[in-house]
mmCIF file of C-alpha atoms in Angstrom:
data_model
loop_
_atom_site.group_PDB
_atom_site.id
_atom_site.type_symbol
_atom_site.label_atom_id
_atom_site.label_comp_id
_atom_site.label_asym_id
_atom_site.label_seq_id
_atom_site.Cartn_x
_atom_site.Cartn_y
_atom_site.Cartn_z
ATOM 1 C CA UNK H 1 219.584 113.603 82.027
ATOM 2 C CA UNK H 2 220.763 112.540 78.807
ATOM 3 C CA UNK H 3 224.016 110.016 78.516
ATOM 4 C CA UNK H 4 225.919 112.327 75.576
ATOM 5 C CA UNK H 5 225.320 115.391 78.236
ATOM 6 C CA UNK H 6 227.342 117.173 80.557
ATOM 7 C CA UNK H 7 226.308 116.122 83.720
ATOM 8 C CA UNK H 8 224.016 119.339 85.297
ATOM 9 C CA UNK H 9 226.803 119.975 87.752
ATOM 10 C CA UNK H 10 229.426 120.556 84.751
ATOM 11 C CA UNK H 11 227.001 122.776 82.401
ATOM 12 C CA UNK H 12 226.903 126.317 84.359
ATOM 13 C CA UNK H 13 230.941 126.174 84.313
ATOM 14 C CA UNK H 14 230.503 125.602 80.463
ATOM 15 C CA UNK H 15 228.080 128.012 80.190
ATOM 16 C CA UNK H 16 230.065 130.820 81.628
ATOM 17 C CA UNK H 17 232.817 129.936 78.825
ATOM 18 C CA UNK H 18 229.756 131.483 76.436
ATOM 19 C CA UNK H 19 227.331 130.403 74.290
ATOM 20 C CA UNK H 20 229.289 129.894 71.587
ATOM 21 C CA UNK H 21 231.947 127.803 73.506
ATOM 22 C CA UNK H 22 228.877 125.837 75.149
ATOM 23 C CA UNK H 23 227.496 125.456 71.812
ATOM 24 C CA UNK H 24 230.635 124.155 70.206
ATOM 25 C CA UNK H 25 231.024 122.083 73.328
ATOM 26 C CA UNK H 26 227.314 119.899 73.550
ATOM 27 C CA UNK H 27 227.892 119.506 69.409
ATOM 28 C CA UNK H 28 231.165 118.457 69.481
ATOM 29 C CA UNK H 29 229.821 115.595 72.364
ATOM 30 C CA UNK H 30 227.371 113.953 70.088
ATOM 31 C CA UNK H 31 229.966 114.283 66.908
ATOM 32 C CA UNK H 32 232.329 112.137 68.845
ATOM 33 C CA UNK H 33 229.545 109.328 69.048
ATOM 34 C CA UNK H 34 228.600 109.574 66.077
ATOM 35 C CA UNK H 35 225.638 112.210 65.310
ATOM 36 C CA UNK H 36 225.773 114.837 62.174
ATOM 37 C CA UNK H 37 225.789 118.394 64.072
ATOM 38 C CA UNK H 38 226.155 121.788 61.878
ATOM 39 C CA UNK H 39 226.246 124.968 63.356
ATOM 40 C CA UNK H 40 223.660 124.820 65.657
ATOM 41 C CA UNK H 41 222.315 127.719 67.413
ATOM 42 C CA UNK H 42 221.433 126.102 70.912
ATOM 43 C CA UNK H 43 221.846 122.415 72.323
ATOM 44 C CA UNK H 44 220.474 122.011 75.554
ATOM 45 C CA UNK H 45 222.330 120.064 77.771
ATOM 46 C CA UNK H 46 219.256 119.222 79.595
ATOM 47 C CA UNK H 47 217.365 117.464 76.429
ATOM 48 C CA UNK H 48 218.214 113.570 75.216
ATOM 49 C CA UNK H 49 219.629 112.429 72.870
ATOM 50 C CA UNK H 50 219.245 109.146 72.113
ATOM 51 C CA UNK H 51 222.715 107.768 71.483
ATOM 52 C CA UNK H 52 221.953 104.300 70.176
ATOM 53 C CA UNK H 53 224.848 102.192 69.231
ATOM 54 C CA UNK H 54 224.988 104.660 65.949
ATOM 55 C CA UNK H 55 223.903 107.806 67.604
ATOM 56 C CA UNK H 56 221.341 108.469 64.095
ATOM 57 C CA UNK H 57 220.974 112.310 64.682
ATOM 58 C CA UNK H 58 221.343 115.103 61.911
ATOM 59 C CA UNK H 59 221.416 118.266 63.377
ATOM 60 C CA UNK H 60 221.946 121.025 60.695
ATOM 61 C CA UNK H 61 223.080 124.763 61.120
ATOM 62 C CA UNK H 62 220.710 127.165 63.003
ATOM 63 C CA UNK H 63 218.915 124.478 64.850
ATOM 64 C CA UNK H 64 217.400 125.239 68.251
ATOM 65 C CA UNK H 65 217.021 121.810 70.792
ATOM 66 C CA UNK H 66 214.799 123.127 74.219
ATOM 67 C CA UNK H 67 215.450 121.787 77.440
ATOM 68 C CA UNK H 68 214.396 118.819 78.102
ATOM 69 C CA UNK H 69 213.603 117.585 74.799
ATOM 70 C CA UNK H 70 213.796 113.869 73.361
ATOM 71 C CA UNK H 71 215.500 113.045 70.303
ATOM 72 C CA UNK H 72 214.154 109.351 70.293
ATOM 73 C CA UNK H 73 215.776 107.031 67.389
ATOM 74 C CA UNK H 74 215.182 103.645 68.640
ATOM 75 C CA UNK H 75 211.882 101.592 69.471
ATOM 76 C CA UNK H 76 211.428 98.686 71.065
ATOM 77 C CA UNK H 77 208.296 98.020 72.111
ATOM 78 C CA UNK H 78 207.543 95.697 69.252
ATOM 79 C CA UNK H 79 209.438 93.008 71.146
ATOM 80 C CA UNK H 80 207.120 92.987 74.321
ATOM 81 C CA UNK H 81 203.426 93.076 71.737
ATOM 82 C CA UNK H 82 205.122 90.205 69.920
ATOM 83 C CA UNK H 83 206.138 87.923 73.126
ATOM 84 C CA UNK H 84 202.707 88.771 73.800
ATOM 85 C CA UNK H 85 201.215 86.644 70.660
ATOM 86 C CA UNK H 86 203.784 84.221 71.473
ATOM 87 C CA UNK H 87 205.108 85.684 67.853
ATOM 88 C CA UNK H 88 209.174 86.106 69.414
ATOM 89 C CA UNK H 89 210.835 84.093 71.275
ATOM 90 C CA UNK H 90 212.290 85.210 74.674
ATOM 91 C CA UNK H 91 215.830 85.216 73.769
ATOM 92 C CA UNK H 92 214.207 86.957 70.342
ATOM 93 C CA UNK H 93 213.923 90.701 70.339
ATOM 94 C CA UNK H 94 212.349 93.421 67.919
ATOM 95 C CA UNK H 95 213.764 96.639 67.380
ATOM 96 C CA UNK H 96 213.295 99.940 65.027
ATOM 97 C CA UNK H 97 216.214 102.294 64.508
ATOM 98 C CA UNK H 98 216.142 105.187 62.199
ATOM 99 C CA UNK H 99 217.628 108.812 61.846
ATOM 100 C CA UNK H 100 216.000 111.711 63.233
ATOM 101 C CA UNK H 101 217.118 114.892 61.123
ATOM 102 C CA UNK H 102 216.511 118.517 62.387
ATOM 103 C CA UNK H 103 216.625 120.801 59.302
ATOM 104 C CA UNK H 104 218.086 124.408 59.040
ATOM 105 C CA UNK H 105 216.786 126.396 61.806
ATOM 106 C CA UNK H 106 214.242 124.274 62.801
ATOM 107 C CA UNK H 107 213.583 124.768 66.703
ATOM 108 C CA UNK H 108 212.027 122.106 68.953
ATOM 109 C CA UNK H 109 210.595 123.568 72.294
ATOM 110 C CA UNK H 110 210.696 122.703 75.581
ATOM 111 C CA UNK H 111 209.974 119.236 76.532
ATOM 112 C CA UNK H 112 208.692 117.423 72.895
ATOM 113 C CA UNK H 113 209.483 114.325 72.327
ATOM 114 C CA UNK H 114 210.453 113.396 68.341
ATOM 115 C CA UNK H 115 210.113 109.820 67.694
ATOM 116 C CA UNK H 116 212.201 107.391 65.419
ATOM 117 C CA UNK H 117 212.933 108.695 61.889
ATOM 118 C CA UNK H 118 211.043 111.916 62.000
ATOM 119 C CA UNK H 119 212.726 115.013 59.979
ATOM 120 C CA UNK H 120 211.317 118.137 61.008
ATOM 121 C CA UNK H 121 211.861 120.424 58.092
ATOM 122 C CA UNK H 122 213.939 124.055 57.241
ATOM 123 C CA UNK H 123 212.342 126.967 59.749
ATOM 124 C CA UNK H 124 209.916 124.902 61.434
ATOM 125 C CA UNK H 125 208.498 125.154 64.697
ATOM 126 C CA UNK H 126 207.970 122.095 67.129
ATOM 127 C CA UNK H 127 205.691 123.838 70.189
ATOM 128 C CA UNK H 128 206.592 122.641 73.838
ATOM 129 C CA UNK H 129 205.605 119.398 74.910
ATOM 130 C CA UNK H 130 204.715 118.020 71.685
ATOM 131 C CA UNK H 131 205.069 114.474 70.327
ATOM 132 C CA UNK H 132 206.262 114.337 66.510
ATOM 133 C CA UNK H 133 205.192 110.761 65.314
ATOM 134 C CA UNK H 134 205.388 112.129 61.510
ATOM 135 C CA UNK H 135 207.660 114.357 59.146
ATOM 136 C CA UNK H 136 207.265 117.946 59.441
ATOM 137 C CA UNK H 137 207.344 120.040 56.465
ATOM 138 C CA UNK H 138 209.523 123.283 55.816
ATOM 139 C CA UNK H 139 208.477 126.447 57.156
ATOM 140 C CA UNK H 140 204.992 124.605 59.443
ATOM 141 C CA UNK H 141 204.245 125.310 63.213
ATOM 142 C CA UNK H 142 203.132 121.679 64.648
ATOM 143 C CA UNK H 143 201.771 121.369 67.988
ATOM 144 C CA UNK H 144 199.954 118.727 70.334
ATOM 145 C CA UNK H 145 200.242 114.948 70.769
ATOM 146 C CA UNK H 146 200.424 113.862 68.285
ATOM 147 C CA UNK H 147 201.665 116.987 66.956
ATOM 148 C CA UNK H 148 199.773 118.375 64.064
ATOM 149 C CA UNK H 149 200.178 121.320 61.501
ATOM 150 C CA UNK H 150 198.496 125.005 63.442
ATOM 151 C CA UNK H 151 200.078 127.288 61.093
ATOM 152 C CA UNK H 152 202.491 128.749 58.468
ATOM 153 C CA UNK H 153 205.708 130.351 59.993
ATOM 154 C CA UNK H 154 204.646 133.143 57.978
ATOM 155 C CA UNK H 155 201.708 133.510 60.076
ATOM 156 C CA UNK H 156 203.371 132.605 63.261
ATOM 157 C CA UNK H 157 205.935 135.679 62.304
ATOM 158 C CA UNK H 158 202.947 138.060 61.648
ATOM 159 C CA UNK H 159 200.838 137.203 64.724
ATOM 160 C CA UNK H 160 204.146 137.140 67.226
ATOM 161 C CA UNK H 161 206.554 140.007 65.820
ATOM 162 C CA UNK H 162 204.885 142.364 68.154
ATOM 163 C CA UNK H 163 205.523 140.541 70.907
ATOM 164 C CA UNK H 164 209.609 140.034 70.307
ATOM 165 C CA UNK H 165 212.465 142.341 71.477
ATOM 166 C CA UNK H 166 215.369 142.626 69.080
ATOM 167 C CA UNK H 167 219.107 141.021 70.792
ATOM 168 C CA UNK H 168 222.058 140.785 69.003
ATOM 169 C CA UNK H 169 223.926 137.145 69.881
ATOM 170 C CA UNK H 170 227.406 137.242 71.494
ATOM 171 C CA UNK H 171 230.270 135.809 69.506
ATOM 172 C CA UNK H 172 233.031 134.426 70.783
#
């Protein structure tokens, strides 16, 4: 899966630690190469995370990461269109880097993919299998590829609060 992951194998002994200590545990894995984690409240060890020789991730408190999510901060497919138009050489390469930042409990769902220097913004909601090629504001539901603006999280509250059952988190 990802490269700053525990290998599958690993994460179910982690996981029975808690979710805390699992928690504290995926964060404290992309700190030591290099990324900006808060308190998040989940990091899947089944998403990527695109390390990059800077690791250029800024994940702030109350942030939810899905399975099999990808944090994408690099790009280069510029370097294969410009050999193309004979506009690089071949020992010439193109590349984009840029930060990725997940703002306070924003959540990105199962299997989106958020491309270089995208900030999804405070309370949002990415829906599964997405692909964020823009900012997303505070407090917007985005969906589809590419992911666009469906609704308010106000409205997503109102519409969905039926629908939820009330758990109070473990703490370790």
């Amino acid at each position: 899966m990802l490269p700053l992951s525990l290998p599958l194998a690993v994460a179910p002994l982690v996981r029975r630690a808690g979710p805390a200590a699992y928690r504290r545990f995926v964060a404290g894995v992309l700190r030591r190469r290099g990324a900006e984690v808060g308190e998040a409240l989940w990091l899947s060890s089944r998403a990527y995370y695109d390390p990059g020789p800077d690791c250029l991730l800024t994940i702030e408190d109350g942030v939810v990461v899905s399975n099999d999510v990808r944090l994408l901060t690099h790009d280069f497919s510029m370097t294969n269109v410009a050999r193309e138009l004979s506009a690089l050489a071949e020992d010439e390469s193109l590349h984009m880097r840029s930060r990725i930042v997940l703002r306070r409990n924003a959540f990105v769902g199962m299997g989106a993919i958020v491309l270089p220097g995208v900030t999804i913004g405070r309370g949002s909601v990415v829906g599964a299998g997405s692909v964020v090629t823009k900012d997303v504001p505070d407090g917007v539901v985005v969906a589809g590829n590419p992911a666009r603006a469906v609704t308010s999280i106000e409205e997503y509250h109102v519409r969905r609060r039926g629908e939820q059952v009330l758990e109070r988190t473990a703490t370790d």
